[in-house]
mmCIF file of C-alpha atoms in Angstrom:
data_model
loop_
_atom_site.group_PDB
_atom_site.id
_atom_site.type_symbol
_atom_site.label_atom_id
_atom_site.label_comp_id
_atom_site.label_asym_id
_atom_site.label_seq_id
_atom_site.Cartn_x
_atom_site.Cartn_y
_atom_site.Cartn_z
ATOM 1 C CA MET V 1 -96.651 -76.042 260.554
ATOM 2 C CA THR V 2 -100.076 -77.343 260.510
ATOM 3 C CA ASN V 3 -101.417 -80.003 258.254
ATOM 4 C CA GLU V 4 -103.428 -77.456 256.343
ATOM 5 C CA GLN V 5 -100.342 -75.336 255.770
ATOM 6 C CA LEU V 6 -98.344 -78.368 254.693
ATOM 7 C CA THR V 7 -101.110 -79.475 252.367
ATOM 8 C CA GLN V 8 -101.317 -75.969 250.872
ATOM 9 C CA THR V 9 -97.529 -75.897 250.421
ATOM 10 C CA VAL V 10 -97.593 -79.309 248.693
ATOM 11 C CA ILE V 11 -100.447 -78.146 246.420
ATOM 12 C CA ASP V 12 -98.501 -74.970 245.590
ATOM 13 C CA LEU V 13 -95.360 -77.024 244.877
ATOM 14 C CA VAL V 14 -97.278 -79.451 242.634
ATOM 15 C CA ALA V 15 -98.796 -76.504 240.718
ATOM 16 C CA TYR V 16 -95.361 -74.853 240.423
ATOM 17 C CA LYS V 17 -93.868 -78.161 239.213
ATOM 18 C CA ALA V 18 -96.607 -78.559 236.558
ATOM 19 C CA LYS V 19 -96.024 -74.988 235.378
ATOM 20 C CA ALA V 20 -92.233 -75.580 235.312
ATOM 21 C CA GLU V 21 -92.683 -78.798 233.316
ATOM 22 C CA GLU V 22 -94.851 -76.961 230.738
ATOM 23 C CA GLU V 23 -92.246 -74.227 230.434
ATOM 24 C CA HIS V 24 -89.548 -76.905 230.106
ATOM 25 C CA LYS V 25 -91.470 -78.570 227.246
ATOM 26 C CA THR V 26 -91.847 -75.187 225.522
ATOM 27 C CA TYR V 27 -88.137 -74.409 225.929
ATOM 28 C CA ASP V 28 -87.246 -77.914 224.750
ATOM 29 C CA ALA V 29 -89.345 -77.453 221.578
ATOM 30 C CA ILE V 30 -87.742 -74.054 220.964
ATOM 31 C CA LEU V 31 -84.259 -75.557 221.507
ATOM 32 C CA ASN V 32 -85.012 -78.372 219.043
ATOM 33 C CA GLU V 33 -86.230 -75.824 216.468
ATOM 34 C CA ILE V 34 -83.106 -73.697 216.977
ATOM 35 C CA GLN V 35 -80.893 -76.771 216.584
ATOM 36 C CA ALA V 36 -82.663 -77.667 213.324
ATOM 37 C CA ASP V 37 -82.217 -74.086 212.115
ATOM 38 C CA VAL V 38 -78.513 -74.170 213.012
ATOM 39 C CA LYS V 39 -78.084 -77.431 211.053
ATOM 40 C CA ALA V 40 -79.879 -75.937 208.053
ATOM 41 C CA THR V 41 -77.764 -72.773 208.298
ATOM 42 C CA LYS V 42 -74.548 -74.817 208.470
ATOM 43 C CA SER V 43 -75.635 -76.861 205.467
ATOM 44 C CA LEU V 44 -76.506 -73.701 203.570
ATOM 45 C CA ALA V 45 -73.165 -72.124 204.500
ATOM 46 C CA GLU V 46 -71.325 -75.216 203.210
ATOM 47 C CA ASP V 47 -73.320 -75.104 199.963
ATOM 48 C CA VAL V 48 -72.551 -71.400 199.526
ATOM 49 C CA HIS V 49 -68.860 -72.081 200.182
ATOM 50 C CA ILE V 50 -68.821 -74.885 197.594
ATOM 51 C CA MET V 51 -70.651 -72.650 195.136
ATOM 52 C CA ALA V 52 -68.106 -69.866 195.697
ATOM 53 C CA ILE V 53 -65.229 -72.290 195.042
ATOM 54 C CA ASN V 54 -66.937 -73.535 191.874
ATOM 55 C CA MET V 55 -67.473 -69.965 190.698
ATOM 56 C CA GLN V 56 -63.788 -69.191 191.270
ATOM 57 C CA ASN V 57 -62.812 -72.294 189.316
ATOM 58 C CA MET V 58 -65.195 -71.365 186.510
ATOM 59 C CA GLN V 59 -63.761 -67.844 186.437
ATOM 60 C CA LYS V 60 -60.217 -69.237 186.226
ATOM 61 C CA ALA V 61 -61.290 -71.616 183.459
ATOM 62 C CA GLN V 62 -62.972 -68.775 181.596
ATOM 63 C CA GLU V 63 -59.846 -66.618 181.892
ATOM 64 C CA SER V 64 -57.738 -69.526 180.657
ATOM 65 C CA MET V 65 -60.081 -70.109 177.721
ATOM 66 C CA GLN V 66 -60.050 -66.401 176.908
ATOM 67 C CA LYS V 67 -56.238 -66.360 176.908
ATOM 68 C CA ALA V 68 -56.170 -69.448 174.679
ATOM 69 C CA GLN V 69 -58.650 -67.834 172.305
ATOM 70 C CA GLU V 70 -56.594 -64.637 172.165
ATOM 71 C CA GLU V 71 -53.448 -66.660 171.406
ATOM 72 C CA THR V 72 -55.303 -68.567 168.703
ATOM 73 C CA ASN V 73 -56.546 -65.307 167.207
ATOM 74 C CA LYS V 74 -52.990 -63.953 167.184
ATOM 75 C CA LYS V 75 -51.754 -67.108 165.458
ATOM 76 C CA VAL V 76 -54.548 -66.952 162.896
ATOM 77 C CA ASP V 77 -53.809 -63.292 162.239
ATOM 78 C CA ALA V 78 -50.107 -64.042 161.858
ATOM 79 C CA LEU V 79 -50.811 -66.916 159.467
ATOM 80 C CA SER V 80 -53.260 -64.829 157.465
ATOM 81 C CA SER V 81 -50.771 -62.014 157.241
ATOM 82 C CA LYS V 82 -47.967 -64.397 156.264
ATOM 83 C CA GLU V 83 -50.126 -66.078 153.615
ATOM 84 C CA PHE V 84 -51.135 -62.693 152.201
ATOM 85 C CA VAL V 85 -47.507 -61.566 151.970
ATOM 86 C CA GLU V 86 -46.567 -64.858 150.306
ATOM 87 C CA TYR V 87 -49.483 -64.453 147.874
ATOM 88 C CA LYS V 88 -48.336 -60.941 146.939
ATOM 89 C CA GLU V 89 -44.743 -62.137 146.452
ATOM 90 C CA ASN V 90 -45.839 -65.105 144.319
ATOM 91 C CA LYS V 91 -48.062 -62.850 142.218
ATOM 92 C CA LYS V 92 -45.128 -60.484 141.679
ATOM 93 C CA LEU V 93 -42.845 -63.389 140.670
ATOM 94 C CA ILE V 94 -45.437 -64.732 138.223
ATOM 95 C CA LYS V 95 -45.821 -61.301 136.626
ATOM 96 C CA GLN V 96 -42.051 -60.955 136.298
ATOM 97 C CA ASN V 97 -41.745 -64.435 134.751
ATOM 98 C CA LEU V 98 -44.537 -63.730 132.267
ATOM 99 C CA ILE V 99 -43.031 -60.387 131.302
ATOM 100 C CA ASN V 100 -39.589 -61.982 130.909
ATOM 101 C CA LYS V 101 -40.921 -64.825 128.743
ATOM 102 C CA VAL V 102 -43.050 -62.550 126.566
ATOM 103 C CA SER V 103 -40.239 -60.028 126.133
ATOM 104 C CA GLY V 104 -37.769 -62.853 125.513
ATOM 105 C CA GLY V 105 -40.117 -64.297 122.901
ATOM 106 C CA LEU V 106 -40.553 -60.913 121.206
ATOM 107 C CA ILE V 107 -36.817 -60.265 121.215
ATOM 108 C CA GLY V 108 -36.238 -63.750 119.827
ATOM 109 C CA ALA V 109 -38.868 -63.161 117.116
ATOM 110 C CA VAL V 110 -37.360 -59.764 116.225
ATOM 111 C CA LEU V 111 -33.839 -61.248 116.049
ATOM 112 C CA THR V 112 -35.118 -64.142 113.992
ATOM 113 C CA GLY V 113 -36.844 -61.662 111.682
ATOM 114 C CA ILE V 114 -33.667 -59.604 111.397
ATOM 115 C CA ALA V 115 -31.636 -62.750 110.724
ATOM 116 C CA TRP V 116 -34.139 -63.802 108.056
ATOM 117 C CA LEU V 117 -34.010 -60.344 106.439
ATOM 118 C CA VAL V 118 -30.223 -60.389 106.542
ATOM 119 C CA SER V 119 -30.168 -63.852 104.990
ATOM 120 C CA LEU V 120 -32.597 -62.667 102.262
ATOM 121 C CA TYR V 121 -30.430 -59.671 101.593
ATOM 122 C CA PHE V 122 -27.315 -61.778 101.214
ATOM 123 C CA LYS V 123 -29.122 -64.345 99.079
ATOM 124 C CA GLY V 124 -30.617 -61.683 96.880
ATOM 125 C CA GLY V 125 -27.355 -59.843 96.517
ATOM 126 C CA ASN V 126 -25.541 -62.813 95.025
#
């Protein structure tokens, strides 16, 4: 090879190297951007996973609270029903006691009146 050919080859190689270095810088920038995107995606995936776990826990807590509320409602209904039945029974007992006392008082008054009339009859007949 001649000097001119060697010089031309060296110039071509230098130009090819410069072009390759520019492409390398471009690919390096793209790689760095992709790596940053991958990190952001991983972080986002972790956040979504944590959020999903928290939502499951909140759903379980809500179900537990709903069950507790239903049990409380059942207990309140049972107590209300029991108190109402007791109220009705007490009302019935009070009515019966009042009727018994009033009728007992009337019977006592009638017997006392009869006894008084009988005593007047025997006193007047003497």
